[in-house]
PDB file of C-alpha atoms in Angstrom:
ATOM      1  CA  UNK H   1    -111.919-158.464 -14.024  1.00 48.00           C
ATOM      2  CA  UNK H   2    -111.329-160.397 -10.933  1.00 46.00           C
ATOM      3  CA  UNK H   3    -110.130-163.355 -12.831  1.00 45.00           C
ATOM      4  CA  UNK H   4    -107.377-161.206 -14.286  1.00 48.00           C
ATOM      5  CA  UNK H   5    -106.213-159.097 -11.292  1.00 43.00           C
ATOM      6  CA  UNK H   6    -106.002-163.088  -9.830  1.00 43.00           C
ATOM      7  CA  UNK H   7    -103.458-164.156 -12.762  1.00 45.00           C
ATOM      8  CA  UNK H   8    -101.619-160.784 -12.927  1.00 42.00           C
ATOM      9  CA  UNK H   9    -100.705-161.301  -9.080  1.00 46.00           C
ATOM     10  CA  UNK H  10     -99.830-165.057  -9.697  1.00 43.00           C
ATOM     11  CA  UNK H  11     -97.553-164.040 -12.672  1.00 41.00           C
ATOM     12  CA  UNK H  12     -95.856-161.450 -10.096  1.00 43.00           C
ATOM     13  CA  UNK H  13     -95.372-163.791  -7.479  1.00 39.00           C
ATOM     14  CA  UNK H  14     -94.094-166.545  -9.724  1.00 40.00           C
ATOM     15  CA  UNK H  15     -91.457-163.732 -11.527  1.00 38.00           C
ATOM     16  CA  UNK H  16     -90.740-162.631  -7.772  1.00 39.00           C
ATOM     17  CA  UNK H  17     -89.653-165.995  -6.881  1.00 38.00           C
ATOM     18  CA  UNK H  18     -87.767-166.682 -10.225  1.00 35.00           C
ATOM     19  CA  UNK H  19     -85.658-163.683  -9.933  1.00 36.00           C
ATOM     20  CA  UNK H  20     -85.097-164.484  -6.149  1.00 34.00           C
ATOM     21  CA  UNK H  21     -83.641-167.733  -7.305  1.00 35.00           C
ATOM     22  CA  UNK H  22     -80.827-166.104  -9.733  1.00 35.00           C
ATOM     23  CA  UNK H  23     -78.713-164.869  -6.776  1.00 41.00           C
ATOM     24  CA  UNK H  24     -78.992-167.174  -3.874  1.00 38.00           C
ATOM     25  CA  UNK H  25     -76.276-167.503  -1.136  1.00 46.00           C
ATOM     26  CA  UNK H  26     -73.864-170.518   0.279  1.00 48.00           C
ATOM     27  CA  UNK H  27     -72.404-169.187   3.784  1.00 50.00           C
ATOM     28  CA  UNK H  28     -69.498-171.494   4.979  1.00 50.00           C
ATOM     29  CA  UNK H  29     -69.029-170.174   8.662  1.00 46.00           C
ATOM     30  CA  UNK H  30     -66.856-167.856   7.240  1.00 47.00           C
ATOM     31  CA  UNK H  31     -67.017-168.188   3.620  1.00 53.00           C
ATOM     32  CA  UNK H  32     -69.470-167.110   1.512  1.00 61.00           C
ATOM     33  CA  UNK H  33     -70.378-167.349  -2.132  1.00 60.00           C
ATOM     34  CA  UNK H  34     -72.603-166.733  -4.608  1.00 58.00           C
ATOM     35  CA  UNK H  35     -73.966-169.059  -7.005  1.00 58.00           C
ATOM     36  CA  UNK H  36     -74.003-166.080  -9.880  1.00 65.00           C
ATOM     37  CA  UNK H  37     -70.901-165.359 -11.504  1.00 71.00           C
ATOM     38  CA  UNK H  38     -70.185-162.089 -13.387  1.00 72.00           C
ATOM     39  CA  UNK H  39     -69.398-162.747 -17.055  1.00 84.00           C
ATOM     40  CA  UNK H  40     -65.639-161.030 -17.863  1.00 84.00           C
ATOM     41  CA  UNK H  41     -64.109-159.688 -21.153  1.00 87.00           C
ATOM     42  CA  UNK H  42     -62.100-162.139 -22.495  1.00 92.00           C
ATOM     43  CA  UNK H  43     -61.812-160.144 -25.707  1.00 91.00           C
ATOM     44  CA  UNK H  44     -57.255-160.068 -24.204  1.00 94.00           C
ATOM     45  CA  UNK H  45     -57.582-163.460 -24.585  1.00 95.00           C
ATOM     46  CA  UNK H  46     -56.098-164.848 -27.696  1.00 94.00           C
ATOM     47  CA  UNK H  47     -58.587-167.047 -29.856  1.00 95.00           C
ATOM     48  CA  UNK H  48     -58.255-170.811 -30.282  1.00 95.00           C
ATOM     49  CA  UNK H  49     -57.001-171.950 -33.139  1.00 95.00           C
ATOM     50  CA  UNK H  50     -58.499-174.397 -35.709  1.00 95.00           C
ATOM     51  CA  UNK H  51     -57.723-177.404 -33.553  1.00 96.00           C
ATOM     52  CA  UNK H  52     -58.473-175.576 -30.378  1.00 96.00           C
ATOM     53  CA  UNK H  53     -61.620-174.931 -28.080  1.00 97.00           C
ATOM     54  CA  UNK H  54     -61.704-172.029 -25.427  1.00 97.00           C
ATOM     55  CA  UNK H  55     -63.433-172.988 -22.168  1.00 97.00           C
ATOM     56  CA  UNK H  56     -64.390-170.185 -19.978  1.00 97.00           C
ATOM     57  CA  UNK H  57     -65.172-170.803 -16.397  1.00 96.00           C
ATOM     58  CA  UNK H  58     -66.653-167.323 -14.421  1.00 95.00           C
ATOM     59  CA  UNK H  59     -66.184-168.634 -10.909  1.00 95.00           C
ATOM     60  CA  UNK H  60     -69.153-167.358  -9.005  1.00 94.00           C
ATOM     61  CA  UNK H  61     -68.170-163.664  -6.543  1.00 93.00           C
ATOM     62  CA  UNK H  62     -66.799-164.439  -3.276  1.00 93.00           C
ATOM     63  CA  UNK H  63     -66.332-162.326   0.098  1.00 92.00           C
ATOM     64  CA  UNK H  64     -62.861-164.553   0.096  1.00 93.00           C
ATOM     65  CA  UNK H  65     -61.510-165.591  -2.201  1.00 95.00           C
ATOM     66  CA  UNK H  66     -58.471-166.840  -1.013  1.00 94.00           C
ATOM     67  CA  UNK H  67     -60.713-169.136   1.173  1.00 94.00           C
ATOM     68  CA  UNK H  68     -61.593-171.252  -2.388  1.00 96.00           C
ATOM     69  CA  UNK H  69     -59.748-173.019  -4.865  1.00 97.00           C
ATOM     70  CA  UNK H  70     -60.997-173.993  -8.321  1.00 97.00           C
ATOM     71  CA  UNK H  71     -59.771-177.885  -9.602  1.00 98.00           C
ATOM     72  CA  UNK H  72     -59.646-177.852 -13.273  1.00 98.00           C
ATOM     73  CA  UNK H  73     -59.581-181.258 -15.435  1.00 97.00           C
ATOM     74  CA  UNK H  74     -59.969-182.190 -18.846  1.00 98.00           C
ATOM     75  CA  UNK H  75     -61.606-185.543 -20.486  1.00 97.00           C
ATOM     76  CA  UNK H  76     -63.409-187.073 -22.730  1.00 97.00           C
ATOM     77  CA  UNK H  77     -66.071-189.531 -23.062  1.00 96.00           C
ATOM     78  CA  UNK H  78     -64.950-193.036 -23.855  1.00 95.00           C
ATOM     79  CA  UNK H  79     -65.875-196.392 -23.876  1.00 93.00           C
ATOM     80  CA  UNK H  80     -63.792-198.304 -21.152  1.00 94.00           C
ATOM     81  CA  UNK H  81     -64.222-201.323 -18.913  1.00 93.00           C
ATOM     82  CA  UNK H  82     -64.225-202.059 -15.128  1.00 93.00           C
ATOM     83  CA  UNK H  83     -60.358-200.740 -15.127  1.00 94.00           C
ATOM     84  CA  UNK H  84     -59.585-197.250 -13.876  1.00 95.00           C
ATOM     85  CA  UNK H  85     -58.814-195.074 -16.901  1.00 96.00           C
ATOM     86  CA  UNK H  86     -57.163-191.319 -17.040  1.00 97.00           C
ATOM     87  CA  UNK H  87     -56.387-188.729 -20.020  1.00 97.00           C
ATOM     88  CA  UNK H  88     -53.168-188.800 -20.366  1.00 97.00           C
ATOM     89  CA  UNK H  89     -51.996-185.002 -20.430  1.00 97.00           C
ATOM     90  CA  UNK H  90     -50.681-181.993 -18.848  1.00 97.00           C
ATOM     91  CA  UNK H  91     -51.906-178.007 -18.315  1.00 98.00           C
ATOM     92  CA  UNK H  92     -49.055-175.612 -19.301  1.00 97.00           C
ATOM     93  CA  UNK H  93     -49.732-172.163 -17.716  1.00 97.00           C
ATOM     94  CA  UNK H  94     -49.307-169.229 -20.026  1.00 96.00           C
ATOM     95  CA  UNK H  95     -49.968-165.459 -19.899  1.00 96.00           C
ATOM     96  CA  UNK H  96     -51.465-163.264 -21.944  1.00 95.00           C
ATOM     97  CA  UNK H  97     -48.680-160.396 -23.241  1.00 93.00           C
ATOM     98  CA  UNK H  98     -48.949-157.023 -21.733  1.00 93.00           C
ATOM     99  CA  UNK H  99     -51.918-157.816 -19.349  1.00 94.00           C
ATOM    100  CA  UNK H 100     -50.080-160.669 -16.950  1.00 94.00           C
ATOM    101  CA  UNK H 101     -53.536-162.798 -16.685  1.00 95.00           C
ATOM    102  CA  UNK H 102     -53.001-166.515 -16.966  1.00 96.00           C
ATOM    103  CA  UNK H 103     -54.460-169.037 -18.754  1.00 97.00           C
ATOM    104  CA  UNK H 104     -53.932-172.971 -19.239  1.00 98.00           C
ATOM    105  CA  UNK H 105     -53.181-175.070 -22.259  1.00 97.00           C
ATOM    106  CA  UNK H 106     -53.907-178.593 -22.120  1.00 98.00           C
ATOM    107  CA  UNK H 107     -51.556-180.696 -24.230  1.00 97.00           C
ATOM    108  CA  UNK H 108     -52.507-184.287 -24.777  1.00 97.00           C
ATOM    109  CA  UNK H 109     -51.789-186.754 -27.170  1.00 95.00           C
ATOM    110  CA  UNK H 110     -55.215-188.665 -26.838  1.00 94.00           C
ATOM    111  CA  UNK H 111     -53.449-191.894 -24.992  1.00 96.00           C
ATOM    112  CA  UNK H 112     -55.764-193.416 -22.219  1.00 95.00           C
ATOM    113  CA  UNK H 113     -53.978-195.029 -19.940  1.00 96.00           C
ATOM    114  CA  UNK H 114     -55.712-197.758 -16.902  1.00 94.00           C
ATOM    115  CA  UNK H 115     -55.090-200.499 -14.900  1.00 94.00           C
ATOM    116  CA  UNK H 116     -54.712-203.991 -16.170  1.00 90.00           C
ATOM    117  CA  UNK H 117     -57.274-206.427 -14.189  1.00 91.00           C
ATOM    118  CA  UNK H 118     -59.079-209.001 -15.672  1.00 92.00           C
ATOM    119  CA  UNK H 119     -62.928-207.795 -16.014  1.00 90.00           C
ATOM    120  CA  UNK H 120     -65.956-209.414 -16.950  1.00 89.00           C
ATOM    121  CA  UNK H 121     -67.011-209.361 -20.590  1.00 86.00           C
ATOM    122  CA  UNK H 122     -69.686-207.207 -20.148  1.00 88.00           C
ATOM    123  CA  UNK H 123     -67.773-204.296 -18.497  1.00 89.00           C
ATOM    124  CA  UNK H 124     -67.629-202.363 -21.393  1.00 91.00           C
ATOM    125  CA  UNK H 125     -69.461-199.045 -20.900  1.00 94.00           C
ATOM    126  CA  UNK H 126     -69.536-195.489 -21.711  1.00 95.00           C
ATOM    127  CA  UNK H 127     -67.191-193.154 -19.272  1.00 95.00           C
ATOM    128  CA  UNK H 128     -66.173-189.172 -18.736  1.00 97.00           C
ATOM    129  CA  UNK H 129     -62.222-190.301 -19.100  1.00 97.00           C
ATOM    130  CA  UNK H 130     -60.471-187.599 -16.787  1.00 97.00           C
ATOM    131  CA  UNK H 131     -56.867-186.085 -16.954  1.00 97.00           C
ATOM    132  CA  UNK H 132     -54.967-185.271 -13.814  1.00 97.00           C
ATOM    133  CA  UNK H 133     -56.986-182.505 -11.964  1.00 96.00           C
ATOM    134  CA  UNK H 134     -54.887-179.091 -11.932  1.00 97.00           C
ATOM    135  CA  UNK H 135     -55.342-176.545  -8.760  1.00 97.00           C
ATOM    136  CA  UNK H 136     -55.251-173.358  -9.333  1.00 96.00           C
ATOM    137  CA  UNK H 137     -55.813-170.247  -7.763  1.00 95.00           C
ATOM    138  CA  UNK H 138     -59.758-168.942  -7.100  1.00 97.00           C
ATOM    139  CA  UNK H 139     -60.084-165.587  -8.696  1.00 95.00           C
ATOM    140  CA  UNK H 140     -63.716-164.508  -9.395  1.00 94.00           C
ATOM    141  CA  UNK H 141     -62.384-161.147 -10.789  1.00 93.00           C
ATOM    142  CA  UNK H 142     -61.049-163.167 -13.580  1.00 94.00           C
ATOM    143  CA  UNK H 143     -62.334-165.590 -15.910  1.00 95.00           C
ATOM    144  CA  UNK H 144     -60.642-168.913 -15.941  1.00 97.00           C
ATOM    145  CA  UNK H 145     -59.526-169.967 -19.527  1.00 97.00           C
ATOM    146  CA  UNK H 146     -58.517-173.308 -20.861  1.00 98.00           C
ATOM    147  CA  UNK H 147     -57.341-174.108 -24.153  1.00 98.00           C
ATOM    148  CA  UNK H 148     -58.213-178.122 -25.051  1.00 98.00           C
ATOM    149  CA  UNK H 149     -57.596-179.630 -28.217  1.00 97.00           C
ATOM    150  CA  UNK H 150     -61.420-180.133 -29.828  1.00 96.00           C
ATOM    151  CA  UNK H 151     -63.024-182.917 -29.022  1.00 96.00           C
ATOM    152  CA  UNK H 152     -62.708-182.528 -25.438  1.00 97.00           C
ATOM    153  CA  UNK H 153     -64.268-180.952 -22.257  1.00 97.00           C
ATOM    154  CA  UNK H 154     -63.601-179.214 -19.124  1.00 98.00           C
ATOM    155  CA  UNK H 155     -64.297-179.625 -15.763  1.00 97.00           C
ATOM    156  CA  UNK H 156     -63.948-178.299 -12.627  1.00 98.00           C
ATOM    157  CA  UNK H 157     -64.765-178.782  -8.901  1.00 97.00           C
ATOM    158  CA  UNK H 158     -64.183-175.353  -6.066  1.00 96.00           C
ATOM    159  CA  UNK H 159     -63.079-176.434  -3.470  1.00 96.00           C
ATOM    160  CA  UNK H 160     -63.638-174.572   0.333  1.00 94.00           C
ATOM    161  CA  UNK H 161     -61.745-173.881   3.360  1.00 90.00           C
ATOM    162  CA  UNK H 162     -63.152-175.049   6.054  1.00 86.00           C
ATOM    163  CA  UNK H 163     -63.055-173.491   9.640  1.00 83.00           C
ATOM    164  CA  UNK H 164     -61.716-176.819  11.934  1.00 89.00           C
ATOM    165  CA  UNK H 165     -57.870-176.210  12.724  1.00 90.00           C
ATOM    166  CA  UNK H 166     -56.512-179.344  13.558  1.00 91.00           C
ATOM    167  CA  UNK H 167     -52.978-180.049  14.774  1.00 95.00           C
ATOM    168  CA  UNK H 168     -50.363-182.708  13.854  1.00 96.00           C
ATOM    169  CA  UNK H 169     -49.395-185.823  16.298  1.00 96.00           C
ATOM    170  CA  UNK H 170     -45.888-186.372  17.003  1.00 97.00           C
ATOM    171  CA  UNK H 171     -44.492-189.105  17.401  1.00 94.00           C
TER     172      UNK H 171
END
C-alpha cells in the first residue's frame, strides 16, 4: 500500500511539472511572451492547390505585440558547396475576400543562385537553401499563412524590441 501511495505521488509530481512546462514565460524588460500559441481557424483560408502546401505559423500570445516582428523565409534542402547560395523567389501578399486577413504566396522558379569562388573538391554538402527573409507584421491573434510550391519549407525567426534607445552621431 505504501509502495503505491509512493508511485501515485511521483506520477503527480512528474504530471505537475509536465503541465508547468506547456506555458512557460520569456519577459524582455518590457516584453513578454509566451512560448504557447493558440491554434486559429483557418477554415477563411483558401486551400492549396495541387502544387501548393499551406504553412501555418500560430505566433505564440504576446502582452505587445507591436514590440515583435515575425521574419518569414522559404528554402529547400540542397546540395551546394563552400559558395553562399539563396532561393531565388519572392512573397506576394494577398487577402482573403470579405475577411481583409493577409496571407503570403511564395513564387519561385526553383533557380539557386551563389557566389562564384573557387572551392575545394570536397565542399560539396547538404544545405537548408534560403530565399530572401520577408518581415512582416507580429499578430498572435492571427495565424500566419504561407503558400509554397511543394517541395519546400518555411521558416521563420521573431524578432524583439529591445529597451536601449540610442541616438544618431552627426557629423
Amino acid at each position: 500500500m505504501k509502495f503505491n501511495f509512493l508511485i501515485l505521488s511521483a506520477l503527480i509530481v512528474l504530471f505537475s511539472c509536465k503541465a508547468q512546462n506547456n506555458t512557460t514565460t520569456t519577459k524582455n524588460s518590457k516584453t513578454e511572451m509566451t512560448t504557447t500559441a493558440k491554434t486559429h481557424d483557418i477554415s477563411m483560408y483558401p486551400e492549396a492547390s495541387d502544387d501548393q502546401l499551406r504553412h501555418i505559423i500560430n505566433l505564440p500570445v504576446t502582452e505587445d505585440d507591436y514590440a515583435f516582428k515575425v521574419e518569414v523565409y522559404v528554402g529547400k534542402i540542397a546540395e551546394v558547396d563552400c559558395n553562399k547560395a539563396s532561393l531565388v523567389g519572392t512573397f506576394k501578399e494577398e487577402t482573403v475576400s470579405g475577411w481583409g486577413y493577409s496571407y503570403y504566396n511564395f513564387v519561385t522558379n526553383g533557380q539557386i543562385i551563389s557566389t562564384r569562388k573557387m572551392c575545394p573538391d570536397n565542399s560539396k554538402h547538404q544545405e537548408f537553401v534560403k530565399s530572401n527573409g520577408e518581415t512582416i507584421r507580429y499578430n498572435s491573434k492571427l495565424p500566419v499563412i504561407i503558400y509554397t510550391p511543394k517541395g519546400y519549407e518555411v521558416r521563420y525567426h521573431i524578432w524583439s524590441r529591445g529597451d536601449a534607445e540610442q541616438t544618431a552621431i552627426i557629423k
